[in-house]
Short mmCIF file of C-alpha atoms in Angstrom, two decimals:
data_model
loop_
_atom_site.label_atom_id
_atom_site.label_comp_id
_atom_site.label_asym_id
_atom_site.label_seq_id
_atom_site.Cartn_x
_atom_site.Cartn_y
_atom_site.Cartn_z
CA UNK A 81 32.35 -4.64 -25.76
CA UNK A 82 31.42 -3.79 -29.65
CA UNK A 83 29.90 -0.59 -30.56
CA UNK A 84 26.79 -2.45 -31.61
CA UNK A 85 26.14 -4.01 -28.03
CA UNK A 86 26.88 -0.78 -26.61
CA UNK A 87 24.03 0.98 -28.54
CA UNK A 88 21.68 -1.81 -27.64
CA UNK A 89 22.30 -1.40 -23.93
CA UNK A 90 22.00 1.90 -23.78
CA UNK A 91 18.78 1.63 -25.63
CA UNK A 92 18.08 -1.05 -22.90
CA UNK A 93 18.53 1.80 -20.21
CA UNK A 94 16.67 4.08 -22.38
CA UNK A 95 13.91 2.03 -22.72
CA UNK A 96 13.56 1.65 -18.84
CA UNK A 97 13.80 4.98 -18.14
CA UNK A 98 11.08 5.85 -20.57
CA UNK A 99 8.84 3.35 -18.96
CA UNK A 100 9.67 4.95 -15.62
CA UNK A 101 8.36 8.48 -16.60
CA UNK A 102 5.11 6.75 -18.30
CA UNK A 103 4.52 5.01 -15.54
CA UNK A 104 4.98 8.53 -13.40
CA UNK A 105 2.47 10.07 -15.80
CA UNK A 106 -0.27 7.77 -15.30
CA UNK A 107 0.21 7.75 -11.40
CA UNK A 108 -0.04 11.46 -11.78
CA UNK A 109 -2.92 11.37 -14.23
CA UNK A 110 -4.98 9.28 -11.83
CA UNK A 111 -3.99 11.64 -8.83
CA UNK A 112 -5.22 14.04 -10.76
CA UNK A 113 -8.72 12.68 -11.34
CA UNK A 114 -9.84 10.99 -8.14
CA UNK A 115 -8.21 14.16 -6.07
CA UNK A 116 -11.35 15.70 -7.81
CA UNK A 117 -13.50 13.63 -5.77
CA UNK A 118 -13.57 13.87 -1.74
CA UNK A 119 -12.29 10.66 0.26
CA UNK A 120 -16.18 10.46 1.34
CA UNK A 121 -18.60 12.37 0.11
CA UNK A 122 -21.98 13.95 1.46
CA UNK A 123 -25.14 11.80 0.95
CA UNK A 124 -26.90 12.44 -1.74
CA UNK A 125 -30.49 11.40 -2.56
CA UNK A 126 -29.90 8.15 -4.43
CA UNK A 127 -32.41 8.78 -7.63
CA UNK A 128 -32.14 12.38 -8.30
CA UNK A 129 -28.20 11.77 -8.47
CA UNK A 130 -28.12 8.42 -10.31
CA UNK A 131 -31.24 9.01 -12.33
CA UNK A 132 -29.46 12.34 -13.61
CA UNK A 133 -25.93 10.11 -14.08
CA UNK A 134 -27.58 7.82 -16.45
CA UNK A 135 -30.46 9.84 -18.10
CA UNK A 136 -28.91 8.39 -21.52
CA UNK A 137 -28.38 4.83 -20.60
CA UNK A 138 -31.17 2.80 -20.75
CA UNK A 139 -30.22 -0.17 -18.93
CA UNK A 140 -28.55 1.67 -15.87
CA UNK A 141 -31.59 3.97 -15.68
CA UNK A 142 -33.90 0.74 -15.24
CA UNK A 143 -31.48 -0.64 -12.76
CA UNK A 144 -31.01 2.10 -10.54
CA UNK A 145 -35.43 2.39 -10.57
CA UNK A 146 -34.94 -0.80 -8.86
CA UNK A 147 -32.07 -0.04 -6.56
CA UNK A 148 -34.23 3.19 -5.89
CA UNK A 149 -36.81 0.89 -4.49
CA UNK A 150 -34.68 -0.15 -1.89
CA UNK A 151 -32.29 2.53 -0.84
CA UNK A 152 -32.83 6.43 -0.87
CA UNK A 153 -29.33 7.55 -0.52
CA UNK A 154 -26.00 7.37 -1.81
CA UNK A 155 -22.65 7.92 -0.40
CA UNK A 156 -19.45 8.14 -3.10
CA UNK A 157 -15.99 7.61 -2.12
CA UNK A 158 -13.19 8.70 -4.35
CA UNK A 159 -11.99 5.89 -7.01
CA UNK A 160 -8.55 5.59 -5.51
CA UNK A 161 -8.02 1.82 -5.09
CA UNK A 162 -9.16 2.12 -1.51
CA UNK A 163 -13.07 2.79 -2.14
CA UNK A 164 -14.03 -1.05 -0.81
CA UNK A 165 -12.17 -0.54 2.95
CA UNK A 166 -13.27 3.42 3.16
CA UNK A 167 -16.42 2.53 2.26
CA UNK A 168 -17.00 -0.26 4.39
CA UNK A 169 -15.17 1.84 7.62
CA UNK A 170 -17.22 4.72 7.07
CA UNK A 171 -20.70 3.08 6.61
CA UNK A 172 -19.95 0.49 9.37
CA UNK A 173 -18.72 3.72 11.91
CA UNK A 174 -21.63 5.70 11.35
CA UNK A 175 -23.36 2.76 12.05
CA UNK A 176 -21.48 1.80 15.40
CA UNK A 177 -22.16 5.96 16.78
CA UNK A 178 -25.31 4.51 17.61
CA UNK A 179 -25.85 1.14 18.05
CA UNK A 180 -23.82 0.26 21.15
CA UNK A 181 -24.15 -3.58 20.97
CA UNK A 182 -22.70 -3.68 17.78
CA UNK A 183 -20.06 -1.30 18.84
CA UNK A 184 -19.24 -3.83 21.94
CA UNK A 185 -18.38 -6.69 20.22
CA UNK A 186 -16.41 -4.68 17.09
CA UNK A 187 -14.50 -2.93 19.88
CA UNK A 188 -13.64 -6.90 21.60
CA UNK A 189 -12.40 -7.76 17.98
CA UNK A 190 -10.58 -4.95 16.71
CA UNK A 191 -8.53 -4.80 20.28
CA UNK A 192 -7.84 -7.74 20.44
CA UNK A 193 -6.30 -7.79 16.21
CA UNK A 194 -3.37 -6.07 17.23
CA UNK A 195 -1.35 -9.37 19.23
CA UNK A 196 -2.82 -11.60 16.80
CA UNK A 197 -1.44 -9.90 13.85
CA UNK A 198 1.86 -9.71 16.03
CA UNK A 199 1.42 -13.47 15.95
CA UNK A 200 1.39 -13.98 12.38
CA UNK A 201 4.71 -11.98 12.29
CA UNK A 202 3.87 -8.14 11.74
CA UNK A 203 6.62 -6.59 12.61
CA UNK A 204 5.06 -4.47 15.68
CA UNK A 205 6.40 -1.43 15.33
CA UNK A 206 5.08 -0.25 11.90
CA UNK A 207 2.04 -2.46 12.90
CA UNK A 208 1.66 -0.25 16.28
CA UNK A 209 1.56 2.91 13.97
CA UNK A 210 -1.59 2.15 12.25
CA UNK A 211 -3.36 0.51 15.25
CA UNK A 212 -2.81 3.26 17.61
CA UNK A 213 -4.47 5.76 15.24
CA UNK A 214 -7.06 2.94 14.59
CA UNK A 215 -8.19 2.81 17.77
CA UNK A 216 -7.99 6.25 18.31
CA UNK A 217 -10.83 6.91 15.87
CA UNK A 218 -12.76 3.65 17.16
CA UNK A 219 -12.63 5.07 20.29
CA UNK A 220 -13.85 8.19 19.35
CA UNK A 221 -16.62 6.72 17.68
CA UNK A 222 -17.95 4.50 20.49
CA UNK A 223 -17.53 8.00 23.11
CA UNK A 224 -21.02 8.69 22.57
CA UNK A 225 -19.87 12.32 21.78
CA UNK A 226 -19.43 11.87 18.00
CA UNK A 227 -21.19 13.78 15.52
CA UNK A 228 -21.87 12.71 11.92
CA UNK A 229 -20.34 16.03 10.83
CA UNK A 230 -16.88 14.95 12.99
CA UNK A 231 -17.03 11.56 11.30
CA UNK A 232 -17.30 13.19 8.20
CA UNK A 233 -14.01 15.69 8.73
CA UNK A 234 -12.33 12.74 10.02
CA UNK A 235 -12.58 10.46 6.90
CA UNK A 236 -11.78 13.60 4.72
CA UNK A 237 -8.43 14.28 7.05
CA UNK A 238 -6.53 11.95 4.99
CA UNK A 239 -3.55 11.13 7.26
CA UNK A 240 -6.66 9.76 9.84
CA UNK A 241 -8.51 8.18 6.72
CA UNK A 242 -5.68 6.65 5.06
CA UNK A 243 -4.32 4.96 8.12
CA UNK A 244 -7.84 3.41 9.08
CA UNK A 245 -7.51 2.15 5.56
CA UNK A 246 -4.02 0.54 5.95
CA UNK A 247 -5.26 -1.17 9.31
CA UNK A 248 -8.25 -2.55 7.86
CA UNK A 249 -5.90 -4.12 5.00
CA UNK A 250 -3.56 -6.00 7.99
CA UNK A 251 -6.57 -7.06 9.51
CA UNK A 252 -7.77 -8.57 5.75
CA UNK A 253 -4.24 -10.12 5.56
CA UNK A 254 -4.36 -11.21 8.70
CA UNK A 255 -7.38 -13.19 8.50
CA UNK A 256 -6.72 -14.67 4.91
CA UNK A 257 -2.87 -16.00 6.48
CA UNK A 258 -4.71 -17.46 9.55
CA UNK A 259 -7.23 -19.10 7.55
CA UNK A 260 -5.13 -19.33 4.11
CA UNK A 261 -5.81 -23.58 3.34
CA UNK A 262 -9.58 -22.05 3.00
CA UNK A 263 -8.70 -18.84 1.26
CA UNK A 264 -6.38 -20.35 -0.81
CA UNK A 265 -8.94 -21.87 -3.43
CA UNK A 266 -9.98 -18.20 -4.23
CA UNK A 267 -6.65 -17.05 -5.62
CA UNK A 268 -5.54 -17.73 -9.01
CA UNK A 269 -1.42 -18.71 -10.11
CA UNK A 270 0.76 -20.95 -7.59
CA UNK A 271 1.41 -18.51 -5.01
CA UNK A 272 1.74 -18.86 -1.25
CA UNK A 273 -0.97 -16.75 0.24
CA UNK A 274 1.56 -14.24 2.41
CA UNK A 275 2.68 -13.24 -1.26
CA UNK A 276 -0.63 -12.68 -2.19
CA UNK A 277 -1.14 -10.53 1.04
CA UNK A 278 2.09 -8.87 0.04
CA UNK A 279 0.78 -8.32 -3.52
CA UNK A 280 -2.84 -7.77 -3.06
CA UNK A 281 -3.93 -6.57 0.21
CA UNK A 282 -1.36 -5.12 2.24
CA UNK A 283 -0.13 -1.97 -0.20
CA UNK A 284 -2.36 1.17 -0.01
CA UNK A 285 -4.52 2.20 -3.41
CA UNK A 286 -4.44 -1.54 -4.56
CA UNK A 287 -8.06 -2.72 -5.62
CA UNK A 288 -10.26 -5.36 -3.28
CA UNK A 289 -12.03 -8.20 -4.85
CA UNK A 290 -14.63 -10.73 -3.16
CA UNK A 291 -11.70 -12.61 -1.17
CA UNK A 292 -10.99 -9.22 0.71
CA UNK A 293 -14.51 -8.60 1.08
CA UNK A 294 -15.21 -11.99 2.57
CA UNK A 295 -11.99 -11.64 4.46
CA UNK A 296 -12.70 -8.63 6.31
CA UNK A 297 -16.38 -9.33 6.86
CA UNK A 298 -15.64 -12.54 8.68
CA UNK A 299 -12.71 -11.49 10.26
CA UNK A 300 -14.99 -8.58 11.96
CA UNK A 301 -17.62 -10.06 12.29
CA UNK A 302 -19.57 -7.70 10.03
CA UNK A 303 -22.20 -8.45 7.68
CA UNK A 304 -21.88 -6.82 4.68
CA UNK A 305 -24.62 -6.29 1.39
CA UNK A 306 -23.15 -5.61 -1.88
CA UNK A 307 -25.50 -4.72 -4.60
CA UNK A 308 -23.76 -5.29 -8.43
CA UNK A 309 -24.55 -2.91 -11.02
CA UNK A 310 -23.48 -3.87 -14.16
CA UNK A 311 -24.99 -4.10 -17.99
CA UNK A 312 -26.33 -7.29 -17.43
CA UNK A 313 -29.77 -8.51 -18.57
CA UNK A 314 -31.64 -8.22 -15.57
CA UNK A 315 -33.51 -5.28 -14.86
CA UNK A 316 -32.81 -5.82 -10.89
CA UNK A 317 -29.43 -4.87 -9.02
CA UNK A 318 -28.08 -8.09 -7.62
CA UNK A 319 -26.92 -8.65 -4.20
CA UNK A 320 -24.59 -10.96 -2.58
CA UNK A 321 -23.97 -11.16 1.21
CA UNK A 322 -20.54 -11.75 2.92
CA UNK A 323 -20.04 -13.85 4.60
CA UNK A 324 -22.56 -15.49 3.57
CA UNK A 325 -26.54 -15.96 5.03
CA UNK A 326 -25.59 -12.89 7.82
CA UNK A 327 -27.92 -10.12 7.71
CA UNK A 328 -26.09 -6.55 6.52
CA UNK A 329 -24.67 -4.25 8.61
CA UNK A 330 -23.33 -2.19 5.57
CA UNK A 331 -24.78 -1.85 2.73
CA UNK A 332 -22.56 -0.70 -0.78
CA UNK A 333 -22.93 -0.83 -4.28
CA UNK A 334 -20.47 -1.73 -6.70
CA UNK A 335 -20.09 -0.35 -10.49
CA UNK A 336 -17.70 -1.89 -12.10
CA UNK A 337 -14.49 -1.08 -10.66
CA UNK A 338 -15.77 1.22 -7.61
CA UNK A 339 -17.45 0.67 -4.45
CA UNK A 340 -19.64 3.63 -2.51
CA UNK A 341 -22.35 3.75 -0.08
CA UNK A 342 -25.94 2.62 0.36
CA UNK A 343 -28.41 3.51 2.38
CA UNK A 344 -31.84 1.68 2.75
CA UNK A 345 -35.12 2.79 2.85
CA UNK B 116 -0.79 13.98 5.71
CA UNK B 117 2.60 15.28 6.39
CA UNK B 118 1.99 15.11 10.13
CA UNK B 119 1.20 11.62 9.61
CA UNK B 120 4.42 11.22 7.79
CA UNK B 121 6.56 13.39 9.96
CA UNK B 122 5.31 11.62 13.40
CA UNK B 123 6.87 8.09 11.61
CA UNK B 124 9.72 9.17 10.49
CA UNK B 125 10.23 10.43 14.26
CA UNK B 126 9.70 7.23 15.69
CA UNK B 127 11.90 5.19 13.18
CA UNK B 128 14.60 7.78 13.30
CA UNK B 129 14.37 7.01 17.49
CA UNK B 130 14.32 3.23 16.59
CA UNK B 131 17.51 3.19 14.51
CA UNK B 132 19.27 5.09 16.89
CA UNK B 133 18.84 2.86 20.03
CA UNK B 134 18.51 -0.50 18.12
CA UNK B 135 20.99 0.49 14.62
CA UNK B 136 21.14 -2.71 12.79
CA UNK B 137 25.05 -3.97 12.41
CA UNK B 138 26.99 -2.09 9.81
CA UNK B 139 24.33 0.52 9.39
CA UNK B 140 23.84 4.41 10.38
CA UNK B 141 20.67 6.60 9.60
CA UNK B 142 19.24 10.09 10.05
CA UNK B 143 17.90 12.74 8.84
CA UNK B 144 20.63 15.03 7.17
CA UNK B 145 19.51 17.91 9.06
CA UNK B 146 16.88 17.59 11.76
CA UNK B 147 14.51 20.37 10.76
CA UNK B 148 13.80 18.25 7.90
CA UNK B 149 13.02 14.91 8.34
CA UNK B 150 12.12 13.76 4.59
CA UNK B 151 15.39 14.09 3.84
CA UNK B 152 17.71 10.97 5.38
CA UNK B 153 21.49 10.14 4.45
CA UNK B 154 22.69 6.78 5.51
CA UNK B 155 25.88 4.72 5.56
CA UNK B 156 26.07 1.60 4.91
CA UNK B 157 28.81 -0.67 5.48
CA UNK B 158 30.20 -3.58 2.53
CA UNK B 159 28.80 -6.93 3.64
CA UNK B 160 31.64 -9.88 5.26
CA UNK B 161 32.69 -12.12 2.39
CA UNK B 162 31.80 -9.95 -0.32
CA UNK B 163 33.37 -8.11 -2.72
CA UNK B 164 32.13 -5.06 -0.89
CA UNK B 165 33.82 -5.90 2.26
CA UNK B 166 35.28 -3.00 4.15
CA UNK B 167 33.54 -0.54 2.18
CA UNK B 168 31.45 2.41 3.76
CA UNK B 169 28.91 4.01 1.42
CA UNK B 170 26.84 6.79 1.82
CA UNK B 171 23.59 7.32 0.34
CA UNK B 172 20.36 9.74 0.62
CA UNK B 173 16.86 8.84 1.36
CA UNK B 174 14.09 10.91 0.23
CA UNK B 175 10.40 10.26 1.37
CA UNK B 176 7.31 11.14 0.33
CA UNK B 177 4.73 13.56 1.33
CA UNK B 178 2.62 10.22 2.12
CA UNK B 179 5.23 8.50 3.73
CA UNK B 180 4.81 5.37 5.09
CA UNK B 181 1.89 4.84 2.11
CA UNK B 182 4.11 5.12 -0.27
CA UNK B 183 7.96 4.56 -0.52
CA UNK B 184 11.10 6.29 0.32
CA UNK B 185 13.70 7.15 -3.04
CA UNK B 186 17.18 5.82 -2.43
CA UNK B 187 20.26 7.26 -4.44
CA UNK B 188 23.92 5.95 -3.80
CA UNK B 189 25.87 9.57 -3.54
CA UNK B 190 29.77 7.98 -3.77
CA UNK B 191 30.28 6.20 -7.04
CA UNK B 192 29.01 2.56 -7.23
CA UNK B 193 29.35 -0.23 -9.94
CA UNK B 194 26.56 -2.53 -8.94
CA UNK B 195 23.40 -4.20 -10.78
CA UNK B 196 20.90 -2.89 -9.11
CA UNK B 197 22.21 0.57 -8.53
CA UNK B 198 21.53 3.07 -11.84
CA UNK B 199 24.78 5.23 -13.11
CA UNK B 200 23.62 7.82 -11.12
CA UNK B 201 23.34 5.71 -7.88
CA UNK B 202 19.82 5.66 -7.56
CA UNK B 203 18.81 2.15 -6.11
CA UNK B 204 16.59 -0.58 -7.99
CA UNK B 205 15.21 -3.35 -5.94
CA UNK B 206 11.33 -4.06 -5.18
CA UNK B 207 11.39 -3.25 -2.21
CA UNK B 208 11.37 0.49 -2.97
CA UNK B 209 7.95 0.13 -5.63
CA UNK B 210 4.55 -0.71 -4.75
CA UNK B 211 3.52 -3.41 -6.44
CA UNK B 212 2.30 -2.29 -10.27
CA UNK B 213 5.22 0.64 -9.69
CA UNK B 214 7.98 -1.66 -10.81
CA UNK B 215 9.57 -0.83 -14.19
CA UNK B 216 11.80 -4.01 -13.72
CA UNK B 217 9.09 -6.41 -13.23
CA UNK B 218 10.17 -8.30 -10.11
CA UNK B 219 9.12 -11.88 -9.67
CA UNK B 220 5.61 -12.22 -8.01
CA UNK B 221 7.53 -13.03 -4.50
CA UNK B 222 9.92 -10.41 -4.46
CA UNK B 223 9.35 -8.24 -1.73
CA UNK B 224 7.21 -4.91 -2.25
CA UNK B 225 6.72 -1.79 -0.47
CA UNK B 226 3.91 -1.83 1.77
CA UNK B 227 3.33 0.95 4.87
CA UNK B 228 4.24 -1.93 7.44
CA UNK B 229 7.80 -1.52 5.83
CA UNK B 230 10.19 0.43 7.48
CA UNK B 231 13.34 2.40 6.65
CA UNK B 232 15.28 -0.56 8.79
CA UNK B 233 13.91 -3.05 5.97
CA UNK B 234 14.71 -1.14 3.17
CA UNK B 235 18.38 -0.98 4.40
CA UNK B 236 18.89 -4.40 5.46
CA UNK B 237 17.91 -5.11 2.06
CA UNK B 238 20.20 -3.02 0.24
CA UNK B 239 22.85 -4.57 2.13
CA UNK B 240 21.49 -8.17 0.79
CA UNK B 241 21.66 -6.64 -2.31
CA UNK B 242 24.99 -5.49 -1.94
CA UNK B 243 26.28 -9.27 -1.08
CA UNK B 244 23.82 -10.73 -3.63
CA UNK B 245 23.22 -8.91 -6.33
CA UNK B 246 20.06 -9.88 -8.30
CA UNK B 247 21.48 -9.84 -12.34
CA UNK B 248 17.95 -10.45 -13.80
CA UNK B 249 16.84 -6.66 -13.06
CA UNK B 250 19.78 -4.54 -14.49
CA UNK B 251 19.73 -1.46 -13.64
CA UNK B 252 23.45 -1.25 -14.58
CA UNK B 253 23.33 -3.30 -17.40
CA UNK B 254 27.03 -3.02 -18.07
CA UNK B 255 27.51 -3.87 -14.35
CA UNK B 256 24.86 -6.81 -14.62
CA UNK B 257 26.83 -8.37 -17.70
CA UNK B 258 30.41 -8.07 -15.70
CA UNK B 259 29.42 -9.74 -12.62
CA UNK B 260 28.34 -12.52 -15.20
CA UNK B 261 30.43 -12.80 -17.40
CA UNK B 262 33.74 -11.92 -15.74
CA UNK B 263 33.40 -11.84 -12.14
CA UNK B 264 37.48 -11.31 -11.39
CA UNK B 265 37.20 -7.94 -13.30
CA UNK B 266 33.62 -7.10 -11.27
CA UNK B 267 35.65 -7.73 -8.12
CA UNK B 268 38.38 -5.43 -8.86
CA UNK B 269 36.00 -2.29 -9.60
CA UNK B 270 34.54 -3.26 -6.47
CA UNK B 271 37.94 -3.27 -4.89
CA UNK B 272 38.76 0.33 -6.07
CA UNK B 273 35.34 1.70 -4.96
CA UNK B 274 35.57 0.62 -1.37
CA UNK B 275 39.25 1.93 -1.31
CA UNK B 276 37.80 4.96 -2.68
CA UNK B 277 34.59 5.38 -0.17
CA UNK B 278 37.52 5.32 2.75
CA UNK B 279 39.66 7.91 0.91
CA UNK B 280 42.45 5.77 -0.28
CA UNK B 281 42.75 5.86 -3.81
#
């Protein structure tokens, strides 16, 4: 091998290594920021907070007037790639502490996800991990003994919060294998829809777009209300239901990017 | 988080011990710490690594299984995917958006329903197949080809070397 090749392969090697350590920086960068912000937040009165975010921006400020005729409170999860499924679990949770129908046919669902998923071939004993904690805290929540404040602690533990997190992505997967000739006129490239799973859905901190969304609402059952806010024209905040024509169970809103909690009036 | 961590590494530690996969042995190097794994792994049938026992260390992450496990060869290797320095290259060790090598959109990723048993199986695919569109040894990648009779005999001297006869 000539000098010259030599150079230019160790440049090669170089090159990767450098893009190694940037890539390490960023990661850390972004740690840095959303570890600011807690997993779940405390509810906070919706204008006072998003009035005071925006007090220079006139279009948000006449959007969130309108979402302030609707909801009084907000709940923020931290922007770590996870926000749609904490979001979702913590809204829909606090929800199922006391509504016990609800909690009934969730409960029929969720135990039921682990063979199913089995079925699909999860390999059951990483899968078992995840749904034993899972159930754990679903448990817990339908005990009748759970306070807000323990739901709270619980979503800001984040070996409990993280793992209802993974187990709401299998679930996602799940239902977008099982039903992938449907979900397979969402995705974009020529790509089987396990890879997409593999890509998209199943890794932690990896951002959810409408096909999770719709996934995960129709695989639970659960209706869910997502108000846009974005620098469109209209002065209102748009909403969309999934799956479509339910009525809400959870409310969020979406900025571009992020995903927290509403709560209505 | 660490408890988390520490109560799966447990359980797959348990696994590999009453189930180990052929050819392959893995544990914790010392069991009051259980992030820190060595493993052997033996050369694939048919392959150039045949006969071959290589050691290597596994270190996981505070948020283990979230995110992935490091792998680093610690007897000398002349492979691919396997840096100078032995640390391993292959997708399945990066999340997806983690991988400096850009892996084809199918190549498997790390996600938490991976386990340390599917991380080794595929090194040992790697081993018998290695993939020479993601150099990580780019002199290594060129050999294998280019002149696959020279690749072979490096290989050759390694595994005579990993069972102390060279």
């Amino acid at each position: 091998m000539g000098d010259e090749t030599r150079e230019a392969d160790a440049r090669v090697e170089a090159q990767v290594n450098q893009d190694v350590l940037i890539m390490e920086q960023q990661r850390q960068i972004e740690e840095e920021i959303s570890e600011a912000i807690p997993l779940v937040g405390a509810k906070e009165d919706l204008s006072a907070t998003l009035e005071k975010e925006y007090i220079s921006d006139p279009i948000y400020s006449m959007k969130v007037k309108d979402l302030s005729s609707k909801y009084s409170s907000i709940r923020r999860t931290r922007p770590d790639g996870n926000c749609f499924f904490r979001a979702f679990a913590y809204a829909f949770f606090e929800r199922l502490l006391t509504n016990k129908d609800e909690y009934k046919s969730f409960y029929d669902i969720v135990s039921k996800s682990k063979d199913e998923l089995i079925d699909l071939g999860f390999p059951q004993f990483t899968l078992e991990d995840f749904y034993d904690t899972f159930m754990e805290v679903v448990e817990r929540v339908g005990s009748g003994e759970m306070a807000q404040e323990e739901l709270y602690e619980l979503f800001n533990n984040q070996g409990q919060s993280n793992y209802i997190v993974v187990y709401l992505r299998l679930i996602t997967s799940g239902k977008l294998q099982k039903d992938a000739d449907f979900y397979l006129n969402f995705i974009d490239g020529n790509r089987t829809m396990t890879a997409f799973c593999h890509l998209e859905v199943e890794p932690m901190f990896k951002e959810s777009d409408h096909i999770h969304i719709i996934a995960l609402s129709a695989a639970l059952n659960v209706g869910v209300r997502v108000r846009y806010m974005d620098r469109g024209d209209s002065t209102q905040v748009i909403a969309h239901d999934f799956p479509e024509g339910t009525t809400p169970a959870v409310h969020l809103l979406y900025r571009p990017g992020h995903y927290d909690i509403l709560y209505e009036l | 988080m660490a408890g988390s961590a520490l109560r799966r590494l447990m359980a797959e530690y348990k696994q590999l011990t009453l189930n180990p996969p052929e050819g392959i042995i893995a544990g914790p190097i010392n069991e009051e710490n259980f992030f820190e794994w060595e493993a052997l792994i033996t050369g694939p049938e048919g392959t150039c690594f045949e006969g071959g026992v290589f050691p290597a260390k596994l270190v996981f992450p505070s948020d283990y299984p979230l995110s992935p496990p490091k792998m680093q060869f610690t007897c000398e290797m002349f492979h691919p995917n396997i840096y100078a320095d032995g640390r391993v290259c292959i997708s399945i060790l990066h999340a997806p958006g983690d991988d400096p090598m850009g892996y084809e959109s199918s190549a498997e990723r790390w996600s938490p329903v991976q386990s340390v048993e599917k991380i080794l199986l595929s090194v040992v695919s790697m081993l018998a197949e290695p993939n020479d569109e993601s150099g990580a040894n780019v002199d290594a990648a060129k050999m294998w080809r280019e002149d696959r009779a020279e690749f072979n005999r490096i290989a050759e001297r390694i595994v005579r070397k990993t069972l102390g006869l060279s």
